Amino acid sequence: MNVLQAVAMTTKTILLASNEPTIREVLQACLADLGGLDVLATNISPDGLRQAEEKQPDAIILSLTTAADNGLVFLEKLKQNAKTQDIPVVLLIGRAKWLSLNIPERYYISGVVSDSMEPTLLLEKVKAILGWDILP
């Protein structure tokens, strides 16, 4: 096995779901360029749910900036679908004061990142939550 094959076998895939194009772009660059992850970016939408089912990512990062994002409906549908219910989900909530504290427990969320959009700190937190060694 050559080096490229070994890297391909160990690269983790993240489905990044956000309704904010700027946040999606920044997070995608951060996770791919700094973290070495394969990042599939999508909206919080039926298309995002379809991608989760078809691509079977290693984890999902769900960025919720407002209650209007429909992120909780997205989570509900992920957890109700036998093909996606076991995919780890990390919520990225920024300063979302509207989010109920029982959401992570109710939806079996792997973890919540609430206070950092600084790229290396975000990577460290995601790495710790998922138990991955994703930093080069």
mmCIF file with all atom_site columns, C-alpha atoms in Angstrom:
data_model
loop_
_atom_site.group_PDB
_atom_site.id
_atom_site.type_symbol
_atom_site.label_atom_id
_atom_site.label_alt_id
_atom_site.label_comp_id
_atom_site.label_asym_id
_atom_site.label_entity_id
_atom_site.label_seq_id
_atom_site.pdbx_PDB_ins_code
_atom_site.Cartn_x
_atom_site.Cartn_y
_atom_site.Cartn_z
_atom_site.occupancy
_atom_site.B_iso_or_equiv
_atom_site.pdbx_formal_charge
_atom_site.auth_seq_id
_atom_site.auth_comp_id
_atom_site.auth_asym_id
_atom_site.auth_atom_id
_atom_site.pdbx_PDB_model_num
ATOM 1   C CA . MET A 1 1   ? 0.000   0.000  0.000  1.00 0.00 ? 1   MET A CA 1
ATOM 2   C CA . ASN A 1 2   ? 1.383   3.414  -0.931 1.00 0.00 ? 2   ASN A CA 1
ATOM 3   C CA . VAL A 1 3   ? 1.140   6.620  1.088  1.00 0.00 ? 3   VAL A CA 1
ATOM 4   C CA . LEU A 1 4   ? -1.836  7.986  -0.888 1.00 0.00 ? 4   LEU A CA 1
ATOM 5   C CA . GLN A 1 5   ? -3.799  4.786  -0.322 1.00 0.00 ? 5   GLN A CA 1
ATOM 6   C CA . ALA A 1 6   ? -3.024  4.895  3.404  1.00 0.00 ? 6   ALA A CA 1
ATOM 7   C CA . VAL A 1 7   ? -4.137  8.533  3.637  1.00 0.00 ? 7   VAL A CA 1
ATOM 8   C CA . ALA A 1 8   ? -7.339  7.796  1.699  1.00 0.00 ? 8   ALA A CA 1
ATOM 9   C CA . MET A 1 9   ? -8.150  4.956  4.083  1.00 0.00 ? 9   MET A CA 1
ATOM 10  C CA . THR A 1 10  ? -7.720  7.131  7.176  1.00 0.00 ? 10  THR A CA 1
ATOM 11  C CA . THR A 1 11  ? -9.292  10.405 5.997  1.00 0.00 ? 11  THR A CA 1
ATOM 12  C CA . LYS A 1 12  ? -12.469 11.133 7.908  1.00 0.00 ? 12  LYS A CA 1
ATOM 13  C CA . THR A 1 13  ? -15.514 12.579 6.182  1.00 0.00 ? 13  THR A CA 1
ATOM 14  C CA . ILE A 1 14  ? -17.634 15.289 7.801  1.00 0.00 ? 14  ILE A CA 1
ATOM 15  C CA . LEU A 1 15  ? -21.028 16.437 6.603  1.00 0.00 ? 15  LEU A CA 1
ATOM 16  C CA . LEU A 1 16  ? -21.198 20.129 7.474  1.00 0.00 ? 16  LEU A CA 1
ATOM 17  C CA . ALA A 1 17  ? -24.768 21.424 7.563  1.00 0.00 ? 17  ALA A CA 1
ATOM 18  C CA . SER A 1 18  ? -25.404 25.155 7.883  1.00 0.00 ? 18  SER A CA 1
ATOM 19  C CA . ASN A 1 19  ? -27.867 27.601 6.374  1.00 0.00 ? 19  ASN A CA 1
ATOM 20  C CA . GLU A 1 20  ? -25.311 30.423 6.535  1.00 0.00 ? 20  GLU A CA 1
ATOM 21  C CA . PRO A 1 21  ? -23.163 30.387 3.354  1.00 0.00 ? 21  PRO A CA 1
ATOM 22  C CA . THR A 1 22  ? -20.333 32.392 4.942  1.00 0.00 ? 22  THR A CA 1
ATOM 23  C CA . ILE A 1 23  ? -20.164 30.163 8.011  1.00 0.00 ? 23  ILE A CA 1
ATOM 24  C CA . ARG A 1 24  ? -20.321 27.081 5.799  1.00 0.00 ? 24  ARG A CA 1
ATOM 25  C CA . GLU A 1 25  ? -17.444 28.371 3.645  1.00 0.00 ? 25  GLU A CA 1
ATOM 26  C CA . VAL A 1 26  ? -15.227 29.288 6.610  1.00 0.00 ? 26  VAL A CA 1
ATOM 27  C CA . LEU A 1 27  ? -15.900 26.035 8.461  1.00 0.00 ? 27  LEU A CA 1
ATOM 28  C CA . GLN A 1 28  ? -15.362 23.949 5.348  1.00 0.00 ? 28  GLN A CA 1
ATOM 29  C CA . ALA A 1 29  ? -11.983 25.597 4.735  1.00 0.00 ? 29  ALA A CA 1
ATOM 30  C CA . CYS A 1 30  ? -11.010 25.235 8.393  1.00 0.00 ? 30  CYS A CA 1
ATOM 31  C CA . LEU A 1 31  ? -11.925 21.562 8.635  1.00 0.00 ? 31  LEU A CA 1
ATOM 32  C CA . ALA A 1 32  ? -10.472 20.610 5.252  1.00 0.00 ? 32  ALA A CA 1
ATOM 33  C CA . ASP A 1 33  ? -7.346  22.762 5.084  1.00 0.00 ? 33  ASP A CA 1
ATOM 34  C CA . LEU A 1 34  ? -6.284  22.740 8.727  1.00 0.00 ? 34  LEU A CA 1
ATOM 35  C CA . GLY A 1 35  ? -7.824  19.442 9.809  1.00 0.00 ? 35  GLY A CA 1
ATOM 36  C CA . GLY A 1 36  ? -7.255  17.313 6.726  1.00 0.00 ? 36  GLY A CA 1
ATOM 37  C CA . LEU A 1 37  ? -10.882 16.211 6.639  1.00 0.00 ? 37  LEU A CA 1
ATOM 38  C CA . ASP A 1 38  ? -13.024 15.472 3.617  1.00 0.00 ? 38  ASP A CA 1
ATOM 39  C CA . VAL A 1 39  ? -15.872 17.971 4.076  1.00 0.00 ? 39  VAL A CA 1
ATOM 40  C CA . LEU A 1 40  ? -19.265 17.753 2.379  1.00 0.00 ? 40  LEU A CA 1
ATOM 41  C CA . ALA A 1 41  ? -21.034 21.106 2.846  1.00 0.00 ? 41  ALA A CA 1
ATOM 42  C CA . THR A 1 42  ? -24.794 21.426 2.615  1.00 0.00 ? 42  THR A CA 1
ATOM 43  C CA . ASN A 1 43  ? -27.790 23.390 3.843  1.00 0.00 ? 43  ASN A CA 1
ATOM 44  C CA . ILE A 1 44  ? -29.962 22.241 6.701  1.00 0.00 ? 44  ILE A CA 1
ATOM 45  C CA . SER A 1 45  ? -32.460 20.779 4.280  1.00 0.00 ? 45  SER A CA 1
ATOM 46  C CA . PRO A 1 46  ? -33.876 17.588 2.803  1.00 0.00 ? 46  PRO A CA 1
ATOM 47  C CA . ASP A 1 47  ? -30.822 17.572 0.504  1.00 0.00 ? 47  ASP A CA 1
ATOM 48  C CA . GLY A 1 48  ? -28.563 17.536 3.566  1.00 0.00 ? 48  GLY A CA 1
ATOM 49  C CA . LEU A 1 49  ? -30.508 14.598 4.992  1.00 0.00 ? 49  LEU A CA 1
ATOM 50  C CA . ARG A 1 50  ? -30.210 12.776 1.666  1.00 0.00 ? 50  ARG A CA 1
ATOM 51  C CA . GLN A 1 51  ? -26.454 13.368 1.616  1.00 0.00 ? 51  GLN A CA 1
ATOM 52  C CA . ALA A 1 52  ? -26.128 12.019 5.152  1.00 0.00 ? 52  ALA A CA 1
ATOM 53  C CA . GLU A 1 53  ? -27.995 8.877  4.149  1.00 0.00 ? 53  GLU A CA 1
ATOM 54  C CA . GLU A 1 54  ? -26.140 8.350  0.851  1.00 0.00 ? 54  GLU A CA 1
ATOM 55  C CA . LYS A 1 55  ? -22.601 9.382  1.833  1.00 0.00 ? 55  LYS A CA 1
ATOM 56  C CA . GLN A 1 56  ? -22.587 7.930  5.369  1.00 0.00 ? 56  GLN A CA 1
ATOM 57  C CA . PRO A 1 57  ? -20.103 10.489 6.746  1.00 0.00 ? 57  PRO A CA 1
ATOM 58  C CA . ASP A 1 58  ? -18.022 9.661  9.796  1.00 0.00 ? 58  ASP A CA 1
ATOM 59  C CA . ALA A 1 59  ? -19.671 12.591 11.610 1.00 0.00 ? 59  ALA A CA 1
ATOM 60  C CA . ILE A 1 60  ? -22.004 15.530 11.084 1.00 0.00 ? 60  ILE A CA 1
ATOM 61  C CA . ILE A 1 61  ? -21.349 19.075 12.232 1.00 0.00 ? 61  ILE A CA 1
ATOM 62  C CA . LEU A 1 62  ? -24.609 20.969 12.463 1.00 0.00 ? 62  LEU A CA 1
ATOM 63  C CA . SER A 1 63  ? -24.216 24.740 12.725 1.00 0.00 ? 63  SER A CA 1
ATOM 64  C CA . LEU A 1 64  ? -27.256 26.341 14.331 1.00 0.00 ? 64  LEU A CA 1
ATOM 65  C CA . THR A 1 65  ? -27.268 30.117 14.381 1.00 0.00 ? 65  THR A CA 1
ATOM 66  C CA . THR A 1 66  ? -30.976 30.839 14.804 1.00 0.00 ? 66  THR A CA 1
ATOM 67  C CA . ALA A 1 67  ? -34.065 28.941 15.874 1.00 0.00 ? 67  ALA A CA 1
ATOM 68  C CA . ALA A 1 68  ? -35.369 29.443 12.332 1.00 0.00 ? 68  ALA A CA 1
ATOM 69  C CA . ASP A 1 69  ? -32.621 27.211 10.899 1.00 0.00 ? 69  ASP A CA 1
ATOM 70  C CA . ASN A 1 70  ? -34.833 24.108 11.224 1.00 0.00 ? 70  ASN A CA 1
ATOM 71  C CA . GLY A 1 71  ? -31.854 22.351 12.758 1.00 0.00 ? 71  GLY A CA 1
ATOM 72  C CA . LEU A 1 72  ? -33.957 20.575 15.350 1.00 0.00 ? 72  LEU A CA 1
ATOM 73  C CA . VAL A 1 73  ? -36.200 19.164 12.616 1.00 0.00 ? 73  VAL A CA 1
ATOM 74  C CA . PHE A 1 74  ? -33.023 18.091 10.788 1.00 0.00 ? 74  PHE A CA 1
ATOM 75  C CA . LEU A 1 75  ? -31.754 16.384 13.963 1.00 0.00 ? 75  LEU A CA 1
ATOM 76  C CA . GLU A 1 76  ? -35.084 14.670 14.539 1.00 0.00 ? 76  GLU A CA 1
ATOM 77  C CA . LYS A 1 77  ? -35.076 13.255 11.016 1.00 0.00 ? 77  LYS A CA 1
ATOM 78  C CA . LEU A 1 78  ? -31.441 12.134 11.299 1.00 0.00 ? 78  LEU A CA 1
ATOM 79  C CA . LYS A 1 79  ? -32.169 10.261 14.508 1.00 0.00 ? 79  LYS A CA 1
ATOM 80  C CA . GLN A 1 80  ? -35.366 8.685  13.155 1.00 0.00 ? 80  GLN A CA 1
ATOM 81  C CA . ASN A 1 81  ? -33.642 7.303  10.059 1.00 0.00 ? 81  ASN A CA 1
ATOM 82  C CA . ALA A 1 82  ? -32.039 3.886  10.634 1.00 0.00 ? 82  ALA A CA 1
ATOM 83  C CA . LYS A 1 83  ? -29.304 4.728  8.099  1.00 0.00 ? 83  LYS A CA 1
ATOM 84  C CA . THR A 1 84  ? -28.227 7.953  9.845  1.00 0.00 ? 84  THR A CA 1
ATOM 85  C CA . GLN A 1 85  ? -29.226 7.590  13.490 1.00 0.00 ? 85  GLN A CA 1
ATOM 86  C CA . ASP A 1 86  ? -25.817 6.320  14.621 1.00 0.00 ? 86  ASP A CA 1
ATOM 87  C CA . ILE A 1 87  ? -23.717 8.985  12.871 1.00 0.00 ? 87  ILE A CA 1
ATOM 88  C CA . PRO A 1 88  ? -22.120 11.178 15.559 1.00 0.00 ? 88  PRO A CA 1
ATOM 89  C CA . VAL A 1 89  ? -23.421 14.760 15.543 1.00 0.00 ? 89  VAL A CA 1
ATOM 90  C CA . VAL A 1 90  ? -21.582 17.791 16.881 1.00 0.00 ? 90  VAL A CA 1
ATOM 91  C CA . LEU A 1 91  ? -23.635 20.939 17.325 1.00 0.00 ? 91  LEU A CA 1
ATOM 92  C CA . LEU A 1 92  ? -21.925 24.224 16.616 1.00 0.00 ? 92  LEU A CA 1
ATOM 93  C CA . ILE A 1 93  ? -24.108 26.815 18.302 1.00 0.00 ? 93  ILE A CA 1
ATOM 94  C CA . GLY A 1 94  ? -22.000 29.942 18.692 1.00 0.00 ? 94  GLY A CA 1
ATOM 95  C CA . ARG A 1 95  ? -23.899 32.057 21.156 1.00 0.00 ? 95  ARG A CA 1
ATOM 96  C CA . ALA A 1 96  ? -27.345 30.550 20.552 1.00 0.00 ? 96  ALA A CA 1
ATOM 97  C CA . LYS A 1 97  ? -29.164 31.467 23.754 1.00 0.00 ? 97  LYS A CA 1
ATOM 98  C CA . TRP A 1 98  ? -32.390 29.970 22.403 1.00 0.00 ? 98  TRP A CA 1
ATOM 99  C CA . LEU A 1 99  ? -31.062 26.397 22.466 1.00 0.00 ? 99  LEU A CA 1
ATOM 100 C CA . SER A 1 100 ? -32.487 24.258 25.244 1.00 0.00 ? 100 SER A CA 1
ATOM 101 C CA . LEU A 1 101 ? -29.978 22.538 27.512 1.00 0.00 ? 101 LEU A CA 1
ATOM 102 C CA . ASN A 1 102 ? -31.724 19.173 27.064 1.00 0.00 ? 102 ASN A CA 1
ATOM 103 C CA . ILE A 1 103 ? -31.168 19.087 23.283 1.00 0.00 ? 103 ILE A CA 1
ATOM 104 C CA . PRO A 1 104 ? -27.855 17.155 23.397 1.00 0.00 ? 104 PRO A CA 1
ATOM 105 C CA . GLU A 1 105 ? -29.334 14.458 25.630 1.00 0.00 ? 105 GLU A CA 1
ATOM 106 C CA . ARG A 1 106 ? -32.647 14.286 23.788 1.00 0.00 ? 106 ARG A CA 1
ATOM 107 C CA . TYR A 1 107 ? -31.025 13.821 20.375 1.00 0.00 ? 107 TYR A CA 1
ATOM 108 C CA . TYR A 1 108 ? -27.974 11.810 21.468 1.00 0.00 ? 108 TYR A CA 1
ATOM 109 C CA . ILE A 1 109 ? -25.602 14.553 20.372 1.00 0.00 ? 109 ILE A CA 1
ATOM 110 C CA . SER A 1 110 ? -21.914 13.655 20.660 1.00 0.00 ? 110 SER A CA 1
ATOM 111 C CA . GLY A 1 111 ? -21.011 17.155 21.780 1.00 0.00 ? 111 GLY A CA 1
ATOM 112 C CA . VAL A 1 112 ? -21.625 20.883 21.569 1.00 0.00 ? 112 VAL A CA 1
ATOM 113 C CA . VAL A 1 113 ? -19.167 23.611 20.598 1.00 0.00 ? 113 VAL A CA 1
ATOM 114 C CA . SER A 1 114 ? -20.556 26.893 21.807 1.00 0.00 ? 114 SER A CA 1
ATOM 115 C CA . ASP A 1 115 ? -17.809 29.398 22.240 1.00 0.00 ? 115 ASP A CA 1
ATOM 116 C CA . SER A 1 116 ? -15.180 29.248 19.521 1.00 0.00 ? 116 SER A CA 1
ATOM 117 C CA . MET A 1 117 ? -14.990 30.101 15.879 1.00 0.00 ? 117 MET A CA 1
ATOM 118 C CA . GLU A 1 118 ? -11.192 30.356 16.059 1.00 0.00 ? 118 GLU A CA 1
ATOM 119 C CA . PRO A 1 119 ? -10.069 27.646 13.598 1.00 0.00 ? 119 PRO A CA 1
ATOM 120 C CA . THR A 1 120 ? -7.506  25.731 15.648 1.00 0.00 ? 120 THR A CA 1
ATOM 121 C CA . LEU A 1 121 ? -9.656  25.795 18.784 1.00 0.00 ? 121 LEU A CA 1
ATOM 122 C CA . LEU A 1 122 ? -12.636 24.571 16.792 1.00 0.00 ? 122 LEU A CA 1
ATOM 123 C CA . LEU A 1 123 ? -10.554 21.698 15.425 1.00 0.00 ? 123 LEU A CA 1
ATOM 124 C CA . GLU A 1 124 ? -9.295  20.801 18.891 1.00 0.00 ? 124 GLU A CA 1
ATOM 125 C CA . LYS A 1 125 ? -12.837 20.730 20.277 1.00 0.00 ? 125 LYS A CA 1
ATOM 126 C CA . VAL A 1 126 ? -14.213 18.651 17.401 1.00 0.00 ? 126 VAL A CA 1
ATOM 127 C CA . LYS A 1 127 ? -11.226 16.303 17.721 1.00 0.00 ? 127 LYS A CA 1
ATOM 128 C CA . ALA A 1 128 ? -11.827 15.867 21.445 1.00 0.00 ? 128 ALA A CA 1
ATOM 129 C CA . ILE A 1 129 ? -15.575 15.317 21.074 1.00 0.00 ? 129 ILE A CA 1
ATOM 130 C CA . LEU A 1 130 ? -15.192 12.706 18.329 1.00 0.00 ? 130 LEU A CA 1
ATOM 131 C CA . GLY A 1 131 ? -12.009 11.150 19.665 1.00 0.00 ? 131 GLY A CA 1
ATOM 132 C CA . TRP A 1 132 ? -10.170 11.772 16.394 1.00 0.00 ? 132 TRP A CA 1
ATOM 133 C CA . ASP A 1 133 ? -6.594  12.759 15.757 1.00 0.00 ? 133 ASP A CA 1
ATOM 134 C CA . ILE A 1 134 ? -7.388  15.180 12.940 1.00 0.00 ? 134 ILE A CA 1
ATOM 135 C CA . LEU A 1 135 ? -4.703  17.795 13.294 1.00 0.00 ? 135 LEU A CA 1
ATOM 136 C CA . PRO A 1 136 ? -1.678  17.384 11.052 1.00 0.00 ? 136 PRO A CA 1
#
